[in-house]
CSV table of C-alpha atoms and ligand atoms in Angstrom, one decimal:
chain,number,residue,atom,x,y,z
A,186,MET,CA,-0.1,-0.2,-0.1
A,187,PRO,CA,1.4,3.6,-1.3
A,188,SER,CA,2.0,5.8,1.7
A,189,ASP,CA,0.3,9.1,1.5
A,190,ILE,CA,3.9,11.0,0.2
A,191,ASP,CA,3.2,8.3,-2.8
A,192,ILE,CA,0.3,9.3,-3.6
A,193,TYR,CA,1.6,13.2,-4.0
A,194,ILE,CA,4.8,12.3,-5.3
A,195,ARG,CA,3.9,10.2,-8.1
A,196,SER,CA,1.2,12.5,-9.3
A,197,PRO,CA,1.7,15.1,-12.6
A,198,LYS,CA,2.3,17.9,-10.0
A,199,ALA,CA,5.3,16.3,-8.1
A,200,TYR,CA,7.7,18.4,-8.9
A,201,ASP,CA,5.7,21.1,-8.2
A,202,TRP,CA,4.8,20.2,-5.1
A,203,ALA,CA,8.7,19.5,-4.1
A,204,ARG,CA,9.9,22.6,-5.1
A,205,GLN,CA,6.7,24.7,-3.0
A,206,ALA,CA,7.6,22.1,-0.2
A,207,ILE,CA,11.5,23.3,0.2
A,208,GLU,CA,10.9,26.9,-0.5
A,209,ALA,CA,8.3,27.1,2.4
A,210,MET,CA,10.5,25.1,4.3
A,211,GLU,CA,13.3,27.5,3.8
A,212,ALA,CA,11.0,30.7,4.3
A,213,HIS,CA,10.0,29.1,7.5
A,214,LYS,CA,13.1,28.1,9.0
A,215,VAL,CA,12.5,24.7,8.7
A,216,TRP,CA,15.1,21.8,8.1
A,217,PRO,CA,14.7,20.0,5.3
A,218,THR,CA,14.7,17.0,6.9
A,219,ALA,CA,13.2,13.5,5.7
A,220,VAL,CA,10.1,13.8,7.9
A,221,ASN,CA,10.0,17.7,7.2
A,222,PHE,CA,9.8,17.0,3.8
A,223,GLU,CA,7.2,14.7,4.1
A,224,LEU,CA,4.9,16.8,5.9
A,225,TRP,CA,5.7,20.4,4.0
A,226,VAL,CA,4.4,18.2,1.2
A,227,HIS,CA,1.3,17.5,2.7
A,228,TYR,CA,1.6,21.3,3.7
A,229,VAL,CA,1.3,22.3,-0.1
A,230,ALA,CA,-0.3,19.8,-2.0
A,231,ALA,CA,-3.1,19.0,0.7
A,232,LYS,CA,-4.6,22.2,2.2
A,233,ASP,CA,-7.5,21.0,3.9
A,234,SER,CA,-5.3,18.0,5.5
A,235,ARG,CA,-4.7,17.5,9.4
A,236,VAL,CA,-1.1,17.8,8.8
A,237,THR,CA,-1.7,21.3,7.4
A,238,ALA,CA,-4.0,22.3,9.8
A,239,ALA,CA,-1.2,21.3,12.6
A,240,ILE,CA,1.3,22.9,11.0
A,241,ASP,CA,-0.7,26.4,10.5
A,242,THR,CA,-1.1,26.3,14.4
A,243,VAL,CA,2.7,26.2,15.0
A,244,LEU,CA,3.3,29.0,12.1
A,245,GLN,CA,0.4,31.0,13.8
A,246,SER,CA,1.8,30.5,17.2
A,247,GLY,CA,5.3,32.2,16.4
A,248,ALA,CA,6.9,29.3,17.9
A,249,PRO,CA,9.8,27.9,15.5
A,250,PHE,CA,9.5,25.0,13.9
A,251,THR,CA,11.5,22.7,14.9
A,252,ASP,CA,12.5,18.8,14.1
A,253,GLN,CA,11.0,17.9,17.6
A,254,VAL,CA,7.5,19.9,16.5
A,255,GLY,CA,8.0,18.0,13.1
A,256,GLU,CA,8.6,14.7,14.4
A,257,ALA,CA,5.6,15.2,16.7
A,258,ILE,CA,3.1,16.1,14.3
A,259,ALA,CA,4.6,13.3,11.7
A,260,GLU,CA,3.4,10.9,15.1
A,261,GLN,CA,0.2,12.2,15.6
A,262,HIS,CA,-1.1,12.6,12.1
A,263,LEU,CA,1.2,10.7,9.5
A,264,PRO,CA,-1.0,7.7,9.1
A,265,HIS,CA,2.4,5.1,8.8
A,266,ALA,CA,4.2,7.0,11.7
A,267,LYS,CA,1.5,6.8,13.8
A,268,LEU,CA,1.2,2.9,13.1
A,269,SER,CA,4.7,2.1,14.1
A,270,GLY,CA,3.8,3.8,17.6
A,271,GLU,CA,0.6,1.5,17.7
A,272,ILE,CA,2.8,-1.5,16.7
A,273,LEU,CA,5.3,-0.5,19.4
A,274,ASP,CA,2.5,-0.5,21.9
A,275,ALA,CA,0.6,-3.8,20.9
A,276,GLY,CA,4.2,-5.3,20.9
A,277,LYS,CA,4.7,-4.2,24.7
A,278,SER,CA,0.9,-5.4,25.5
A,279,LEU,CA,1.5,-9.0,23.7
A,280,THR,CA,4.9,-9.3,26.3
A,281,GLU,CA,2.6,-8.1,29.0
A,282,GLU,CA,0.4,-11.0,28.5
A,283,LEU,CA,2.6,-13.5,27.2
A,284,ASP,CA,4.6,-13.0,30.6
A,285,SER,CA,1.3,-13.7,32.6
A,286,VAL,CA,0.8,-16.9,30.7
A,287,SER,CA,4.3,-17.9,31.5
A,288,ARG,CA,3.4,-17.3,35.0
A,289,ALA,CA,0.1,-19.0,34.8
A,290,ILE,CA,1.5,-22.5,33.3
A,291,GLU,CA,4.4,-22.2,35.6
A,292,SER,CA,2.0,-21.9,38.6
A,293,ALA,CA,-0.4,-24.8,37.1
A,294,ARG,CA,3.3,-27.0,36.7
A,295,GLU,CA,4.0,-26.3,40.3
A,296,THR,CA,0.8,-27.4,42.0
A,297,THR,CA,0.4,-30.3,39.6
A,298,GLU,CA,3.9,-31.5,41.2
A,299,SER,CA,3.0,-31.1,45.1
A,300,TYR,CA,-0.5,-32.9,44.4
A,301,GLY,CA,1.0,-35.8,43.2
A,302,GLN,CA,4.0,-35.5,45.9
A,303,GLN,CA,0.8,-35.5,48.5
A,304,LEU,CA,-0.9,-38.5,47.1
A,305,ALA,CA,2.3,-40.2,47.5
A,306,THR,CA,2.7,-39.3,51.2
A,307,ALA,CA,-0.6,-40.0,52.0
A,308,SER,CA,-0.3,-43.9,50.0
A,309,GLU,CA,2.9,-44.4,52.3
A,310,SER,CA,1.3,-43.6,55.2
A,311,LEU,CA,-1.5,-46.1,54.8
A,312,GLN,CA,0.7,-48.8,54.2
A,313,GLY,CA,1.2,-49.4,57.8
A,314,GLU,CA,-2.1,-50.4,58.5
A,315,ASP,CA,-3.3,-54.1,58.6
A,316,ALA,CA,-6.8,-54.1,57.6
A,317,GLU,CA,-6.8,-56.2,54.0
A,318,ALA,CA,-9.6,-53.7,52.7
A,319,VAL,CA,-7.7,-50.9,53.5
A,320,ARG,CA,-4.5,-52.2,51.9
A,321,ALA,CA,-6.7,-53.1,48.6
A,322,MET,CA,-8.0,-49.8,48.6
A,323,VAL,CA,-4.7,-48.0,49.1
A,324,GLU,CA,-3.6,-50.6,46.4
A,325,ASN,CA,-6.5,-48.9,44.0
A,326,LEU,CA,-5.8,-45.4,45.3
A,327,SER,CA,-2.2,-45.9,44.4
A,328,ALA,CA,-2.8,-47.3,40.7
A,329,ALA,CA,-5.2,-44.1,40.2
A,330,THR,CA,-2.7,-41.8,41.5
A,331,ARG,CA,-0.3,-43.5,39.0
A,332,LYS,CA,-2.2,-42.9,36.4
A,333,VAL,CA,-3.0,-39.0,36.8
A,334,ARG,CA,0.7,-38.8,37.7
A,335,GLU,CA,1.4,-40.1,34.1
A,336,GLU,CA,-1.1,-38.3,32.7
A,337,ASN,CA,0.2,-34.9,34.4
A,338,ALA,CA,4.0,-35.8,33.2
A,339,ALA,CA,2.3,-35.8,29.5
A,340,LEU,CA,0.6,-32.4,30.2
A,341,GLU,CA,4.0,-30.9,31.9
A,342,SER,CA,6.2,-31.6,28.9
A,343,GLN,CA,3.2,-30.1,26.8
A,344,LEU,CA,3.0,-27.0,28.7
A,345,ALA,CA,6.9,-27.0,28.9
A,346,GLU,CA,7.0,-26.8,25.1
A,347,THR,CA,4.7,-24.2,25.1
A,348,ASN,CA,6.4,-22.4,27.8
A,349,ASP,CA,9.3,-22.4,26.0
A,350,GLU,CA,7.6,-21.1,22.7
A,351,LEU,CA,6.5,-18.5,24.5
A,352,GLY,CA,10.2,-17.5,25.9
A,353,ARG,CA,11.1,-17.6,22.1
A,354,LEU,CA,8.2,-15.6,21.2
A,355,ARG,CA,8.8,-13.2,24.0
A,356,GLU,CA,12.7,-12.8,23.3
A,357,HIS,CA,11.9,-12.1,19.4
A,358,LEU,CA,9.0,-9.3,20.3
A,359,GLU,CA,11.7,-7.6,22.8
A,360,GLN,CA,14.4,-7.9,19.9
A,361,VAL,CA,11.9,-6.0,17.7
A,362,ARG,CA,10.7,-3.6,20.6
A,363,ARG,CA,14.4,-2.5,21.3
A,364,ASP,CA,15.2,-2.0,17.7
A,365,ALA,CA,12.5,-0.1,17.4
A,366,MET,CA,13.4,2.3,20.3
A,367,THR,CA,17.1,2.4,19.1
A,368,ASP,CA,18.5,5.2,16.7
A,369,ALA,CA,20.3,3.3,13.7
A,370,LEU,CA,22.7,6.2,12.9
A,371,SER,CA,24.1,6.8,16.6
A,372,ASN,CA,23.0,3.5,18.2
A,373,LEU,CA,21.6,5.2,21.3
A,374,ALA,CA,18.1,5.5,22.4
A,375,ASN,CA,15.5,7.3,20.2
A,376,ARG,CA,13.1,10.0,20.6
A,377,LYS,CA,10.5,7.5,21.7
A,378,ALA,CA,12.5,5.6,24.3
A,379,PHE,CA,13.7,8.9,25.8
A,380,ASP,CA,10.3,10.3,26.3
A,381,GLU,CA,9.3,6.8,27.5
A,382,ALA,CA,12.8,7.3,30.0
A,383,LEU,CA,11.7,10.9,30.8
A,384,GLU,CA,8.3,9.8,31.9
A,385,GLN,CA,9.3,7.0,34.1
A,386,ALA,CA,12.1,8.7,35.9
A,387,CYS,CA,9.5,11.4,36.5
A,388,ALA,CA,7.1,9.3,38.0
A,389,ASP,CA,7.9,9.2,41.5
A,390,PRO,CA,7.0,13.2,42.0
A,391,ASN,CA,9.9,13.4,44.7
A,392,GLY,CA,12.1,11.3,42.9
A,393,LYS,CA,15.8,13.1,42.1
A,394,VAL,CA,15.9,13.7,38.6
A,395,THR,CA,18.7,16.0,36.5
A,396,LEU,CA,18.5,16.3,32.6
A,397,ALA,CA,20.7,17.4,30.6
A,398,VAL,CA,20.3,18.6,26.7
A,399,VAL,CA,23.2,18.8,24.3
A,400,ASP,CA,23.2,20.1,20.8
A,401,ILE,CA,26.5,20.4,18.2
A,402,ASP,CA,27.5,23.7,17.4
A,403,HIS,CA,27.3,24.9,13.7
A,404,PHE,CA,26.2,21.6,12.3
A,405,LYS,CA,24.9,23.3,10.0
A,406,ILE,CA,27.8,24.6,8.7
A,407,PHE,CA,29.7,21.2,9.3
A,408,ASN,CA,27.3,19.9,7.2
A,409,ASP,CA,27.6,22.0,4.3
A,410,THR,CA,31.0,22.3,4.5
A,411,TRP,CA,31.7,18.6,4.6
A,412,GLY,CA,28.8,16.8,3.3
A,413,HIS,CA,25.8,14.6,5.0
A,414,GLN,CA,28.2,11.5,5.4
A,415,THR,CA,31.0,13.3,7.2
A,416,GLY,CA,28.1,15.1,9.3
A,417,ASP,CA,26.6,12.0,10.0
A,418,GLN,CA,30.2,10.3,11.7
A,419,VAL,CA,30.5,13.3,13.9
A,420,ILE,CA,27.0,12.7,15.0
A,421,ARG,CA,28.0,9.2,15.8
A,422,TYR,CA,31.2,10.7,17.2
A,423,VAL,CA,29.4,13.1,19.5
A,424,ALA,CA,27.1,10.0,20.3
A,425,SER,CA,29.8,7.7,21.6
A,426,VAL,CA,30.7,10.1,23.7
A,427,VAL,CA,27.7,11.3,25.3
A,428,GLY,CA,27.0,7.6,25.3
A,429,ARG,CA,29.6,7.1,27.6
A,430,ILE,CA,28.5,9.0,30.3
A,431,ALA,CA,25.3,7.1,30.7
A,432,GLU,CA,27.5,3.9,31.3
A,433,THR,CA,27.5,4.8,35.0
A,434,GLY,CA,25.2,5.2,37.6
A,435,HIS,CA,21.1,5.1,36.7
A,436,ARG,CA,21.6,7.2,33.7
A,437,PHE,CA,19.9,7.2,30.3
A,438,ALA,CA,21.4,8.9,27.0
A,439,ALA,CA,19.4,9.4,23.8
A,440,ARG,CA,19.8,11.2,20.3
A,441,TYR,CA,16.9,13.3,20.7
A,442,GLY,CA,16.8,15.2,17.1
A,443,GLY,CA,18.8,15.4,14.6
A,444,GLU,CA,22.1,16.7,16.2
A,445,GLU,CA,20.6,17.5,19.7
A,446,PHE,CA,21.2,14.6,22.5
A,447,ALA,CA,19.9,14.3,25.9
A,448,VAL,CA,20.8,12.0,29.2
A,449,ILE,CA,18.6,11.2,32.0
A,450,PHE,CA,20.2,11.1,35.4
A,451,ARG,CA,18.4,9.4,37.9
A,452,GLY,CA,18.8,10.2,41.4
A,453,GLU,CA,21.7,12.5,40.5
A,454,ALA,CA,22.3,16.3,41.0
A,455,SER,CA,23.0,19.0,38.7
A,456,GLU,CA,26.4,19.4,40.2
A,457,VAL,CA,27.0,15.8,39.1
A,458,ALA,CA,25.3,16.1,35.8
A,459,LEU,CA,27.8,19.4,34.8
A,460,GLN,CA,30.6,17.6,36.1
A,461,ALA,CA,30.2,14.9,33.4
A,462,LEU,CA,28.7,16.9,31.0
A,463,GLU,CA,31.9,19.4,31.0
A,464,GLY,CA,34.1,16.6,30.6
A,465,ALA,CA,32.3,15.5,27.4
A,466,ARG,CA,32.4,19.0,26.3
A,467,GLU,CA,36.4,18.9,26.9
A,468,GLU,CA,36.9,15.8,25.3
A,469,ILE,CA,35.2,16.4,22.2
A,470,SER,CA,36.6,20.2,21.7
A,471,SER,CA,39.9,18.4,21.8
A,472,ARG,CA,39.8,16.4,19.3
A,473,ILE,CA,40.8,17.0,15.9
A,474,LEU,CA,38.8,14.8,13.5
A,475,LYS,CA,39.6,13.3,9.9
A,476,ARG,CA,37.6,13.1,7.0
A,477,ARG,CA,37.5,9.3,6.5
A,478,SER,CA,37.7,9.4,2.3
A,479,THR,CA,40.3,11.6,2.3
A,480,ASN,CA,42.5,11.9,5.8
A,481,GLU,CA,42.0,15.6,5.9
A,482,ASP,CA,41.9,17.1,9.2
A,483,LEU,CA,38.2,19.1,10.1
A,484,GLY,CA,39.3,20.2,12.8
A,485,ALA,CA,37.2,20.2,16.1
A,486,ILE,CA,34.1,20.6,16.8
A,487,THR,CA,32.0,21.8,20.1
A,488,ILE,CA,28.6,21.0,21.8
A,489,SER,CA,26.2,23.3,23.8
A,490,SER,CA,24.5,21.7,27.0
A,491,GLY,CA,22.5,22.9,29.2
A,492,ILE,CA,21.1,21.4,32.5
A,493,ALA,CA,18.1,21.2,34.5
A,494,GLU,CA,17.6,19.9,37.6
A,495,ARG,CA,13.8,18.5,38.5
A,496,ARG,CA,11.7,20.9,40.7
A,497,ALA,CA,9.1,18.8,43.0
A,498,ALA,CA,6.5,17.3,41.2
A,499,GLU,CA,7.5,19.3,37.8
A,500,SER,CA,6.5,17.3,34.7
A,501,PRO,CA,8.8,15.9,32.2
A,502,SER,CA,7.7,18.8,29.6
A,503,ALA,CA,8.5,21.6,32.0
A,504,LEU,CA,11.8,19.9,32.9
A,505,LEU,CA,12.6,19.4,29.1
A,506,GLU,CA,11.7,23.4,28.3
A,507,ARG,CA,13.9,24.7,31.4
A,508,ALA,CA,16.9,22.5,30.1
A,509,ASP,CA,16.2,23.7,26.6
A,510,THR,CA,16.0,27.5,27.7
A,511,ALA,CA,19.7,26.7,29.6
A,512,LEU,CA,20.6,25.3,26.3
A,513,TYR,CA,20.0,28.1,24.7
A,514,ALA,CA,22.1,30.3,27.2
A,515,SER,CA,24.7,28.5,26.2
A,516,LYS,CA,24.5,28.8,22.5
A,517,ARG,CA,23.7,32.8,23.0
A,518,GLY,CA,26.8,33.0,25.6
A,519,GLY,CA,28.8,31.8,22.9
A,520,ARG,CA,28.5,27.9,22.6
A,521,ASN,CA,30.9,25.4,24.0
A,522,ARG,CA,29.7,25.6,27.2
A,523,THR,CA,27.1,24.3,29.7
A,524,THR,CA,24.7,26.1,31.3
A,525,VAL,CA,22.7,24.4,34.4
A,526,ALA,CA,19.2,26.2,34.5
A,527,GLY,CA,18.9,29.0,37.2
A,528,ALA,CA,22.4,30.3,36.4
A,529,GLU,CA,21.9,31.4,33.2
A,530,GLU,CA,23.1,34.6,34.0
A,531,ALA,CA,26.7,33.0,34.7
A,532,PRO,CA,27.0,30.2,32.5
A,533,LYS,CA,30.0,27.7,32.7
A,534,ALA,CA,32.0,29.0,30.3
A,535,ALA,CA,35.1,27.4,28.0
B,511,LIG,P1,33.7,3.9,14.0
B,511,LIG,O1,34.5,4.4,13.3
B,511,LIG,O2,33.1,2.5,13.6
B,511,LIG,O3,34.8,3.6,15.1
B,511,LIG,C1,34.3,2.8,16.6
B,511,LIG,C2,35.4,3.1,17.4
B,511,LIG,O4,36.7,2.6,16.8
B,511,LIG,C3,36.0,4.4,17.6
B,511,LIG,O5,35.4,4.8,18.8
B,511,LIG,C4,37.6,3.9,18.3
B,511,LIG,O6,37.6,3.8,19.3
B,511,LIG,C5,38.0,3.3,17.2
B,511,LIG,N1,38.4,3.7,15.9
B,511,LIG,C6,38.1,3.9,14.7
B,511,LIG,N2,38.8,4.0,13.6
B,511,LIG,C7,39.9,4.5,14.9
B,511,LIG,C8,41.1,5.1,14.2
B,511,LIG,O7,41.2,5.3,13.3
B,511,LIG,N3,42.1,5.2,15.1
B,511,LIG,C9,41.5,5.1,16.4
B,511,LIG,N4,42.4,5.4,17.2
B,511,LIG,N5,40.7,4.4,16.4
B,511,LIG,C10,39.9,4.4,15.7
B,511,LIG,P2,35.0,6.4,18.8
B,511,LIG,O8,36.7,7.1,18.6
B,511,LIG,O9,34.4,6.6,20.0
B,511,LIG,O10,34.5,6.8,17.6
B,511,LIG,C11,32.9,6.5,17.5
B,511,LIG,C12,32.3,7.0,15.7
B,511,LIG,O11,32.6,8.3,15.5
B,511,LIG,C13,33.2,6.3,14.3
B,511,LIG,O12,32.9,5.0,14.8
B,511,LIG,C14,33.3,7.4,13.8
B,511,LIG,O13,31.7,6.9,13.1
B,511,LIG,C15,33.0,8.6,14.3
B,511,LIG,N6,33.9,8.9,14.6
B,511,LIG,C16,35.4,9.0,15.2
B,511,LIG,N7,36.3,10.1,15.3
B,511,LIG,C17,36.0,10.0,13.6
B,511,LIG,C18,37.0,11.0,12.8
B,511,LIG,O14,38.4,11.7,13.0
B,511,LIG,N8,36.6,11.3,11.7
B,511,LIG,C19,35.2,10.7,11.1
B,511,LIG,N9,35.2,10.8,9.8
B,511,LIG,N10,34.8,10.1,12.3
B,511,LIG,C20,35.2,10.0,13.3
């Protein structure tokens, strides 16, 4: 089944729409990412669609049309993006369902085993009695018990097979879910996984959570100068340094947008996050990168970061907004620096 963009892009007006979409993106300072391109083709080709209405709402609000805004609109309104989210959720429910079936099977197996053992014990204790009638009864009972145990044994082996099959299915589903939560370029968690992790971290209204957002400075210029392939390598490099921050403690690192990353620090204060992010900043700014194809020096790149420690009962989106504001303070302050929310006036300079 063709996606919506296929319908527009294979129509006689396709080139006009593609050109108009690019022009509209440029006019509104929107990066031409694949997702944004798809949205903006809808915008120029389907004036009365929900995508168009959602884009108009953002434009009228005067807020910048960032990659995150585009991804949120795509997730909500583009049928295939919505579908993949629903598949993920279905996978999660199925995994939970399988867990509960496995537990039921395991408990049935334990009950059967203990029933067999109880009968065996009763039968042994009755063997001490003299009466012939009791002996006959015991023998009958033993025979019946043996039969039940044999049948149970067959059932147990069948259940064990089913349980193994469920285990394999669960592993497969988990793998599919992990893949869908991972950003293929950087190998870090993706935006969806990040949203879930932040939601979870903030589930306890009093839990300590610090959030850091990181952005590669002048990435667009770098990309325009050296090309997308080298740009992708730089994203992989920064991802590897940011990812290392999350190798200790209850931390979680993600590629949050195009050249933007985020780290969640659970149970850690902003001072700890500041130290970690400053370490990453220094490491990145002191490394001279090479162009793989020609071995030319690319020079060093820098990152800017914003950090916010969660206030009591603060929502994930409010926390993210404060971290973003701190990041913009770092950008305004000259880049290559880390700012902690609440201390924007005096950012930690390079
Ligand atoms: P990758 O190319 O897959 O490299 C993975 C890791 O292998 C690197 O992790 C590094 O530990 C090691 N490695 C690869 N090539 C070299 C090399 O020529 N010399 C040395 N000493 N080690 C090497 P690292 O450094 O964290 O980089 C992660 C990714 O970041 C790399 O993945 C690559 O995609 C990108 N990257 C890092 N440095 C550069 C660079 O100077 N130029 C370009 N184009 N990409 C780079």
